[in-house]
């Protein structure tokens, strides 16, 4: 049985284009639900934290017990995927300017590193070599995007743009500086769904 038929993937729906992530999950036939309250995290297979405005998202998270719920979600080993502002909230260190974050992945990010909204752009990056040893191109959309300025030990770089890391993973946390939900390429969301499925299967095996 597909574990995702029983446990949905949550998409944090406090701000940003969360519906675009939902459309990607629909294309992958993965059940999902919008998340606005901490208690909604209780029985999810994983969580997507979309782009938006990171300072606004911080205020909205602080207005409810969402932060401790997110930390507990992560401590339980359930996958979290942050894009753009979502990655900023997950990063260990944030600059330009400095601001608080959850610190769930050991990277440093510089906010708005590519300029303002009018400086947004589409580009083609490169996915790291897979098991076959082959790299492949990946479509990317950057909108007021952060830049990853430091990658800590234990963090894997999964994709680059102009030799800079733009997609990283550490254990159950996946982060992208770009917006994969704004492209037609399902690669990144497919990888996250696989992480959620693997986590559910591991939890089911442990419960037996």
GROMACS .gro file of C-alpha atoms in nm:
model
  208
    1UNK     CA    1   0.000   0.000   0.000
    2UNK     CA    2   0.121   0.352  -0.076
    3UNK     CA    3   0.177   0.513   0.265
    4UNK     CA    4   0.095   0.857   0.123
    5UNK     CA    5  -0.263   0.744   0.067
    6UNK     CA    6  -0.298   0.737   0.446
    7UNK     CA    7  -0.069   1.019   0.556
    8UNK     CA    8  -0.081   1.341   0.358
    9UNK     CA    9   0.194   1.588   0.285
   10UNK     CA   10   0.131   1.927   0.442
   11UNK     CA   11   0.192   2.259   0.268
   12UNK     CA   12   0.236   2.550   0.509
   13UNK     CA   13  -0.034   2.793   0.397
   14UNK     CA   14   0.039   3.103   0.604
   15UNK     CA   15   0.170   3.310   0.312
   16UNK     CA   16   0.322   3.269  -0.034
   17UNK     CA   17   0.216   3.061  -0.334
   18UNK     CA   18   0.146   2.742  -0.142
   19UNK     CA   19  -0.116   2.635  -0.399
   20UNK     CA   20   0.157   2.600  -0.664
   21UNK     CA   21   0.323   2.331  -0.452
   22UNK     CA   22  -0.014   2.161  -0.422
   23UNK     CA   23  -0.046   2.148  -0.799
   24UNK     CA   24   0.293   1.975  -0.823
   25UNK     CA   25   0.184   1.720  -0.563
   26UNK     CA   26  -0.141   1.666  -0.755
   27UNK     CA   27   0.061   1.585  -1.066
   28UNK     CA   28   0.250   1.325  -0.861
   29UNK     CA   29  -0.077   1.183  -0.723
   30UNK     CA   30   0.038   1.260  -0.368
   31UNK     CA   31  -0.239   1.360  -0.126
   32UNK     CA   32  -0.177   1.692   0.046
   33UNK     CA   33  -0.341   1.940   0.281
   34UNK     CA   34  -0.297   2.310   0.359
   35UNK     CA   35  -0.150   2.366   0.706
   36UNK     CA   36  -0.236   2.676   0.908
   37UNK     CA   37  -0.246   2.547   1.267
   38UNK     CA   38   0.015   2.358   1.470
   39UNK     CA   39  -0.219   2.070   1.546
   40UNK     CA   40  -0.248   1.997   1.173
   41UNK     CA   41   0.113   1.873   1.175
   42UNK     CA   42   0.023   1.578   1.396
   43UNK     CA   43  -0.025   1.309   1.133
   44UNK     CA   44   0.155   1.429   0.822
   45UNK     CA   45   0.409   1.238   0.615
   46UNK     CA   46   0.607   1.557   0.551
   47UNK     CA   47   0.580   1.936   0.522
   48UNK     CA   48   0.658   2.189   0.249
   49UNK     CA   49   0.745   2.543   0.360
   50UNK     CA   50   0.692   2.763   0.052
   51UNK     CA   51   0.840   3.094  -0.052
   52UNK     CA   52   0.695   3.429   0.050
   53UNK     CA   53   0.836   3.698   0.277
   54UNK     CA   54   1.049   3.545   0.550
   55UNK     CA   55   1.000   3.819   0.812
   56UNK     CA   56   0.622   3.801   0.764
   57UNK     CA   57   0.632   3.422   0.791
   58UNK     CA   58   0.833   3.450   1.113
   59UNK     CA   59   0.570   3.678   1.265
   60UNK     CA   60   0.287   3.448   1.160
   61UNK     CA   61   0.468   3.145   1.302
   62UNK     CA   62   0.536   3.332   1.627
   63UNK     CA   63   0.168   3.425   1.665
   64UNK     CA   64   0.077   3.059   1.738
   65UNK     CA   65   0.260   2.760   1.893
   66UNK     CA   66   0.377   2.672   1.540
   67UNK     CA   67   0.751   2.702   1.611
   68UNK     CA   68   0.765   2.432   1.883
   69UNK     CA   69   0.536   2.215   1.668
   70UNK     CA   70   0.776   2.251   1.373
   71UNK     CA   71   1.073   2.164   1.593
   72UNK     CA   72   0.894   1.857   1.725
   73UNK     CA   73   0.803   1.758   1.368
   74UNK     CA   74   1.169   1.779   1.270
   75UNK     CA   75   1.287   1.598   1.584
   76UNK     CA   76   1.057   1.310   1.490
   77UNK     CA   77   1.251   1.275   1.165
   78UNK     CA   78   0.965   1.374   0.937
   79UNK     CA   79   1.077   1.540   0.612
   80UNK     CA   80   1.060   1.917   0.566
   81UNK     CA   81   1.116   2.094   0.232
   82UNK     CA   82   1.175   2.470   0.226
   83UNK     CA   83   1.187   2.681  -0.089
   84UNK     CA   84   1.323   3.036  -0.102
   85UNK     CA   85   1.181   3.201   0.213
   86UNK     CA   86   1.110   2.852   0.344
   87UNK     CA   87   1.481   2.773   0.321
   88UNK     CA   88   1.564   3.100   0.498
   89UNK     CA   89   1.346   2.990   0.790
   90UNK     CA   90   1.518   2.649   0.801
   91UNK     CA   91   1.879   2.776   0.773
   92UNK     CA   92   2.124   2.783   1.064
   93UNK     CA   93   2.245   3.138   0.985
   94UNK     CA   94   2.071   3.425   0.802
   95UNK     CA   95   2.232   3.751   0.687
   96UNK     CA   96   2.148   4.067   0.490
   97UNK     CA   97   2.007   4.147   0.737
   98UNK     CA   98   2.045   3.892   1.014
   99UNK     CA   99   1.721   3.748   1.147
  100UNK     CA  100   1.609   3.455   1.362
  101UNK     CA  101   1.549   3.116   1.203
  102UNK     CA  102   1.469   2.759   1.302
  103UNK     CA  103   1.825   2.641   1.235
  104UNK     CA  104   1.723   2.295   1.114
  105UNK     CA  105   1.981   2.269   0.834
  106UNK     CA  106   2.344   2.372   0.870
  107UNK     CA  107   2.372   2.631   0.595
  108UNK     CA  108   2.412   3.007   0.593
  109UNK     CA  109   2.195   3.209   0.358
  110UNK     CA  110   2.205   3.568   0.238
  111UNK     CA  111   1.860   3.714   0.185
  112UNK     CA  112   1.762   3.882  -0.145
  113UNK     CA  113   2.108   3.804  -0.279
  114UNK     CA  114   2.009   3.842  -0.645
  115UNK     CA  115   1.824   4.171  -0.607
  116UNK     CA  116   1.463   4.280  -0.589
  117UNK     CA  117   1.147   4.136  -0.747
  118UNK     CA  118   1.227   4.302  -1.081
  119UNK     CA  119   1.557   4.113  -1.086
  120UNK     CA  120   1.385   3.773  -1.083
  121UNK     CA  121   1.501   3.534  -1.354
  122UNK     CA  122   1.472   3.186  -1.498
  123UNK     CA  123   1.781   2.974  -1.547
  124UNK     CA  124   1.905   2.623  -1.603
  125UNK     CA  125   2.104   2.466  -1.324
  126UNK     CA  126   2.263   2.125  -1.286
  127UNK     CA  127   2.158   1.833  -1.071
  128UNK     CA  128   2.447   1.651  -0.905
  129UNK     CA  129   2.556   1.321  -1.053
  130UNK     CA  130   2.318   1.035  -0.979
  131UNK     CA  131   2.404   0.669  -0.925
  132UNK     CA  132   2.484   0.637  -1.295
  133UNK     CA  133   2.742   0.913  -1.262
  134UNK     CA  134   2.548   1.146  -1.491
  135UNK     CA  135   2.457   1.507  -1.423
  136UNK     CA  136   2.150   1.658  -1.582
  137UNK     CA  137   2.001   2.005  -1.631
  138UNK     CA  138   1.727   2.136  -1.403
  139UNK     CA  139   1.495   2.427  -1.475
  140UNK     CA  140   1.497   2.693  -1.202
  141UNK     CA  141   1.306   3.013  -1.123
  142UNK     CA  142   1.467   3.266  -0.887
  143UNK     CA  143   1.240   3.530  -0.726
  144UNK     CA  144   1.406   3.757  -0.468
  145UNK     CA  145   1.610   3.447  -0.400
  146UNK     CA  146   1.854   3.389  -0.117
  147UNK     CA  147   2.207   3.267  -0.181
  148UNK     CA  148   2.365   2.982   0.015
  149UNK     CA  149   2.697   3.121   0.138
  150UNK     CA  150   2.808   2.832   0.358
  151UNK     CA  151   2.735   2.459   0.355
  152UNK     CA  152   2.804   2.278   0.680
  153UNK     CA  153   2.941   1.925   0.722
  154UNK     CA  154   2.679   1.661   0.661
  155UNK     CA  155   2.489   1.878   0.413
  156UNK     CA  156   2.474   1.742   0.058
  157UNK     CA  157   2.464   1.975  -0.241
  158UNK     CA  158   2.210   1.826  -0.482
  159UNK     CA  159   2.206   2.100  -0.747
  160UNK     CA  160   2.405   2.405  -0.851
  161UNK     CA  161   2.359   2.717  -1.059
  162UNK     CA  162   2.678   2.880  -1.189
  163UNK     CA  163   2.868   2.653  -0.950
  164UNK     CA  164   2.678   2.784  -0.646
  165UNK     CA  165   2.472   2.545  -0.431
  166UNK     CA  166   2.097   2.599  -0.481
  167UNK     CA  167   1.948   2.267  -0.363
  168UNK     CA  168   2.074   2.105  -0.042
  169UNK     CA  169   1.976   1.820   0.187
  170UNK     CA  170   2.068   1.720   0.540
  171UNK     CA  171   1.894   1.408   0.672
  172UNK     CA  172   1.519   1.483   0.659
  173UNK     CA  173   1.552   1.849   0.555
  174UNK     CA  174   1.555   1.958   0.189
  175UNK     CA  175   1.606   2.321   0.088
  176UNK     CA  176   1.603   2.513  -0.241
  177UNK     CA  177   1.691   2.876  -0.306
  178UNK     CA  178   1.478   2.867  -0.622
  179UNK     CA  179   1.109   2.792  -0.688
  180UNK     CA  180   1.071   2.442  -0.838
  181UNK     CA  181   0.694   2.482  -0.812
  182UNK     CA  182   0.713   2.757  -1.076
  183UNK     CA  183   0.851   2.521  -1.340
  184UNK     CA  184   0.713   2.219  -1.524
  185UNK     CA  185   0.988   1.992  -1.390
  186UNK     CA  186   0.868   1.753  -1.118
  187UNK     CA  187   1.216   1.631  -1.022
  188UNK     CA  188   1.251   1.814  -0.690
  189UNK     CA  189   0.898   1.748  -0.568
  190UNK     CA  190   0.929   1.387  -0.676
  191UNK     CA  191   1.242   1.356  -0.460
  192UNK     CA  192   1.058   1.504  -0.162
  193UNK     CA  193   0.762   1.271  -0.207
  194UNK     CA  194   1.010   0.982  -0.210
  195UNK     CA  195   1.159   1.110   0.118
  196UNK     CA  196   0.811   1.118   0.273
  197UNK     CA  197   0.727   0.772   0.146
  198UNK     CA  198   1.053   0.631   0.282
  199UNK     CA  199   0.988   0.791   0.620
  200UNK     CA  200   0.638   0.647   0.637
  201UNK     CA  201   0.762   0.302   0.541
  202UNK     CA  202   1.032   0.316   0.809
  203UNK     CA  203   0.777   0.424   1.071
  204UNK     CA  204   0.543   0.143   0.968
  205UNK     CA  205   0.822  -0.114   0.993
  206UNK     CA  206   0.921   0.014   1.338
  207UNK     CA  207   0.562  -0.019   1.457
  208UNK     CA  208   0.535  -0.384   1.355
   0.00000   0.00000   0.00000
